[in-house]
Amino acid sequence: MRSVTQPPVVIELPAWADDFVAAAVTAPTDEARMRFVIELARRNVVARSGGPFGAAVFESGYAQPLAVGVNRVEALNNSCLHAEVVALMAAQVRVGSFTLRDDGISTRTLFTSCAPCAMCLGAVLWSGVGRLVCGATREDALALGFDEGPVFAESWSYVEDRGIEVVHGLLAAEARAVLAQYRAAGGLIYNR
Amino acid sequence: MRSVTQPPVVIELPAWADDFVAAAVTAPTDEARMRFVIELARRNVVARSGGPFGAAVFESGYAQPLAVGVNRVEALNNSCLHAEVVALMAAQVRVGSFTLRDDGISTRTLFTSCAPCAMCLGAVLWSGVGRLVCGATREDALALGFDEGPVFAESWSYVEDRGIEVVHGLLAAEARAVLAQYRAAGGLIYNR
């Protein structure tokens, strides 16, 4: 017989993230915010606390992120914990709603250091963010050996048709450098 | 200034689920296991603890599920918590690995009362399950007013090409009845 109660799933950032996030103040530009999530990804690689991916939800009018995420797949034994999912879940807990839909005062944007996989693109769609800004591209992730799942041109159209503005390839070279750093460090490609 | 530490995200089943799951013993057939996840969905509707969706990971050789999930989007303010994601995360925590890949002894199958949305289909791909068995169809979910996201014929091919066996529409009429029950109860269509 199996144990009869199902333990809760608890999702936390790595220990290094607390201080980093507490100190986070970004200029209200897409570039500054992208640099921030790339730095999250880089620190995740250096600390060996997960895959080379970072994400954060920012709002217009706030210098600090609403919530951040880094890849936690290996560390927390949970293949759903891509950086985007971690950030979106945390942002919703913080606002106390299952949607981050614009409240008329602020617009919420997900920044991610790499274009989302199929799972994360779906998660973005349900999250209520109004914008998605991506660093490295799907091709960059594939080149590293990560699968990105069934994401097609019409997948992006589907998301944009539902009112989500998408920016591709912002500071892609800087974002790509973190992927290269992960490869050089011998990081695990967990879904090859 | 925002609060500086990001609180953990905690994912738990509704209170009614403990007793139900503890008592769960199914025949080792696809039909019996599908009836079990449809019943999870039905109880979630009756208890008003979430959307009309249930899922579970079963292994060959075990009468009890490895882990179960019900939709927790509204209850836990988390748009990622579709039944499939809840079940897959819990199953991985239980086995202590980020993959449910067959260990040569057992094959792990995700049963879901309704065909997965784009996010959940991606989650299935990364989870390591070897089989996916679906009840109600995408069209059934759309008819209720739920969006299913960018899932296309080639999305299914993509998943099957990577070795995941997919069964569509098992006991679809019984699964559909739970969707109708949710609609009749005035349940929220949270991503309309």
PDB file of N, CA and C in Angstrom, chain B residues 9 15 18 31-32 37-38 40 42 58 63 67 75 94 99 111 143 171 176 179 181:
ATOM      1  N   VAL B   9       5.482  29.073  -2.942  1.00  0.00           N
ATOM      2  CA  VAL B   9       4.195  28.658  -3.513  1.00  0.00           C
ATOM      3  C   VAL B   9       3.927  27.246  -3.014  1.00  0.00           C
ATOM      4  N   ALA B  15      -9.279  19.580   0.801  1.00  0.00           N
ATOM      5  CA  ALA B  15      -9.376  18.720   1.989  1.00  0.00           C
ATOM      6  C   ALA B  15     -10.116  17.407   1.711  1.00  0.00           C
ATOM      7  N   ASP B  18      -8.113  13.887   0.472  1.00  0.00           N
ATOM      8  CA  ASP B  18      -7.313  12.948   1.266  1.00  0.00           C
ATOM      9  C   ASP B  18      -8.009  11.599   1.461  1.00  0.00           C
ATOM     10  N   GLU B  31     -10.076   1.818 -18.358  1.00  0.00           N
ATOM     11  CA  GLU B  31     -11.431   2.307 -18.075  1.00  0.00           C
ATOM     12  C   GLU B  31     -11.600   2.611 -16.589  1.00  0.00           C
ATOM     13  N   ALA B  32     -11.148   1.724 -15.733  1.00  0.00           N
ATOM     14  CA  ALA B  32     -11.298   1.938 -14.290  1.00  0.00           C
ATOM     15  C   ALA B  32     -10.532   3.179 -13.846  1.00  0.00           C
ATOM     16  N   VAL B  37     -10.453   9.281 -12.434  1.00  0.00           N
ATOM     17  CA  VAL B  37     -10.139  10.717 -12.625  1.00  0.00           C
ATOM     18  C   VAL B  37     -11.399  11.521 -12.960  1.00  0.00           C
ATOM     19  N   ILE B  38     -12.347  10.884 -13.621  1.00  0.00           N
ATOM     20  CA  ILE B  38     -13.624  11.576 -13.851  1.00  0.00           C
ATOM     21  C   ILE B  38     -14.319  11.815 -12.509  1.00  0.00           C
ATOM     22  N   LEU B  40     -12.803  12.224  -9.658  1.00  0.00           N
ATOM     23  CA  LEU B  40     -12.069  13.344  -9.050  1.00  0.00           C
ATOM     24  C   LEU B  40     -12.616  14.679  -9.554  1.00  0.00           C
ATOM     25  N   ARG B  42     -15.554  15.270 -10.827  1.00  0.00           N
ATOM     26  CA  ARG B  42     -16.935  15.458 -10.353  1.00  0.00           C
ATOM     27  C   ARG B  42     -16.943  15.954  -8.911  1.00  0.00           C
ATOM     28  N   PHE B  58      -0.831   6.802 -12.812  1.00  0.00           N
ATOM     29  CA  PHE B  58      -0.875   5.407 -12.380  1.00  0.00           C
ATOM     30  C   PHE B  58       0.342   4.683 -12.922  1.00  0.00           C
ATOM     31  N   ALA B  63      -2.399  -0.753  -7.652  1.00  0.00           N
ATOM     32  CA  ALA B  63      -3.834  -0.499  -7.687  1.00  0.00           C
ATOM     33  C   ALA B  63      -4.156   0.932  -7.269  1.00  0.00           C
ATOM     34  N   ALA B  67      -0.031   9.507  -7.819  1.00  0.00           N
ATOM     35  CA  ALA B  67      -0.374  10.878  -7.402  1.00  0.00           C
ATOM     36  C   ALA B  67      -1.627  11.305  -8.151  1.00  0.00           C
ATOM     37  N   ALA B  75      -8.958  28.289  -6.492  1.00  0.00           N
ATOM     38  CA  ALA B  75      -8.782  28.114  -5.046  1.00  0.00           C
ATOM     39  C   ALA B  75      -7.411  28.570  -4.567  1.00  0.00           C
ATOM     40  N   ARG B  94       6.837  12.526  -5.272  1.00  0.00           N
ATOM     41  CA  ARG B  94       6.723  11.201  -4.640  1.00  0.00           C
ATOM     42  C   ARG B  94       7.866  10.273  -5.047  1.00  0.00           C
ATOM     43  N   THR B  99      11.848  13.236 -13.416  1.00  0.00           N
ATOM     44  CA  THR B  99      11.279  12.482 -14.537  1.00  0.00           C
ATOM     45  C   THR B  99      10.594  11.217 -14.045  1.00  0.00           C
ATOM     46  N   PHE B 111      -3.532   9.844 -16.604  1.00  0.00           N
ATOM     47  CA  PHE B 111      -4.943   9.845 -16.976  1.00  0.00           C
ATOM     48  C   PHE B 111      -5.491  11.234 -16.696  1.00  0.00           C
ATOM     49  N   ALA B 143     -16.439  23.924 -25.943  1.00  0.00           N
ATOM     50  CA  ALA B 143     -17.898  24.107 -25.904  1.00  0.00           C
ATOM     51  C   ALA B 143     -18.332  24.672 -24.560  1.00  0.00           C
ATOM     52  N   LEU B 171     -14.082   7.019 -22.513  1.00  0.00           N
ATOM     53  CA  LEU B 171     -15.242   7.361 -21.667  1.00  0.00           C
ATOM     54  C   LEU B 171     -15.583   8.846 -21.791  1.00  0.00           C
ATOM     55  N   ARG B 176     -17.593  14.219 -20.238  1.00  0.00           N
ATOM     56  CA  ARG B 176     -18.339  15.397 -20.694  1.00  0.00           C
ATOM     57  C   ARG B 176     -19.446  15.756 -19.713  1.00  0.00           C
ATOM     58  N   LEU B 179     -18.400  18.184 -17.174  1.00  0.00           N
ATOM     59  CA  LEU B 179     -18.323  19.560 -17.697  1.00  0.00           C
ATOM     60  C   LEU B 179     -19.723  20.192 -17.686  1.00  0.00           C
ATOM     61  N   GLN B 181     -22.143  19.408 -15.743  1.00  0.00           N
ATOM     62  CA  GLN B 181     -22.512  19.625 -14.338  1.00  0.00           C
ATOM     63  C   GLN B 181     -21.902  20.930 -13.818  1.00  0.00           C
TER      64      GLN B 181
END
